[in-house]
Every structure is written in structure tokens, then in C-alpha cells.
Amino acid sequence: MSRNTDKNIKAHNDKLHKAQDKAKAKKTAREEKLKAMVRKFNEQKE
């Protein structure tokens, strides 16, 4: 019997994509926070 069944491949890919989406969301949230901080800093500077 093979371990690489369609069910197992799908489960693995779903888990992988979920982790990748989570990392991507975390990265974009961090970038947005940084942009907001920079904007606020620049406003205070003037």
C-alpha cells in the first residue's frame, strides 16, 4: 500500500497552504503596523 494517496496528499497540501497563508497574513499585518508607525512618526516630526 502506498502512503501517497490522494487523501493524504490533499490533507498535507491543505495543512501546508494553511500554514503559508497564516505566515503571509502575519507578515502583511506587521507591514501595515510599521507603515502606520512611520506615518505617525512623520506627522509628529513636522
XYZ file of C-alpha atoms in Angstrom:
46
model
C 0.000 0.000 0.000
C 1.204 3.446 -0.871
C 1.233 6.289 1.599
C 0.855 8.857 -1.154
C -2.864 8.508 -1.629
C -4.958 11.364 -2.934
C -6.484 11.810 0.516
C -3.093 12.087 2.223
C -1.692 14.425 -0.429
C -4.746 16.678 -0.139
C -4.528 16.734 3.664
C -0.830 17.601 3.513
C -1.338 20.349 0.931
C -4.250 21.831 2.893
C -2.119 21.905 6.037
C 0.813 23.409 4.143
C -1.283 26.091 2.454
C -2.965 26.966 5.733
C 0.448 27.497 7.348
C 1.645 29.558 4.381
C -1.495 31.717 4.457
C -1.051 32.259 8.189
C 2.580 33.341 7.716
C 1.628 35.642 4.851
C -1.156 37.251 6.904
C 1.241 37.755 9.790
C 3.779 39.402 7.501
C 1.239 41.754 5.910
C -0.180 42.714 9.321
C 3.337 43.565 10.504
C 3.971 45.664 7.397
C 0.722 47.567 7.941
C 1.639 48.280 11.562
C 5.061 49.517 10.507
C 3.532 51.802 7.869
C 1.155 53.246 10.459
C 4.021 53.818 12.901
C 6.141 55.539 10.261
C 3.197 57.722 9.224
C 2.563 58.706 12.850
C 6.271 59.427 13.413
C 6.454 61.614 10.316
C 3.367 63.561 11.416
C 4.879 64.207 14.842
C 8.150 65.282 13.278
C 6.597 68.233 11.443
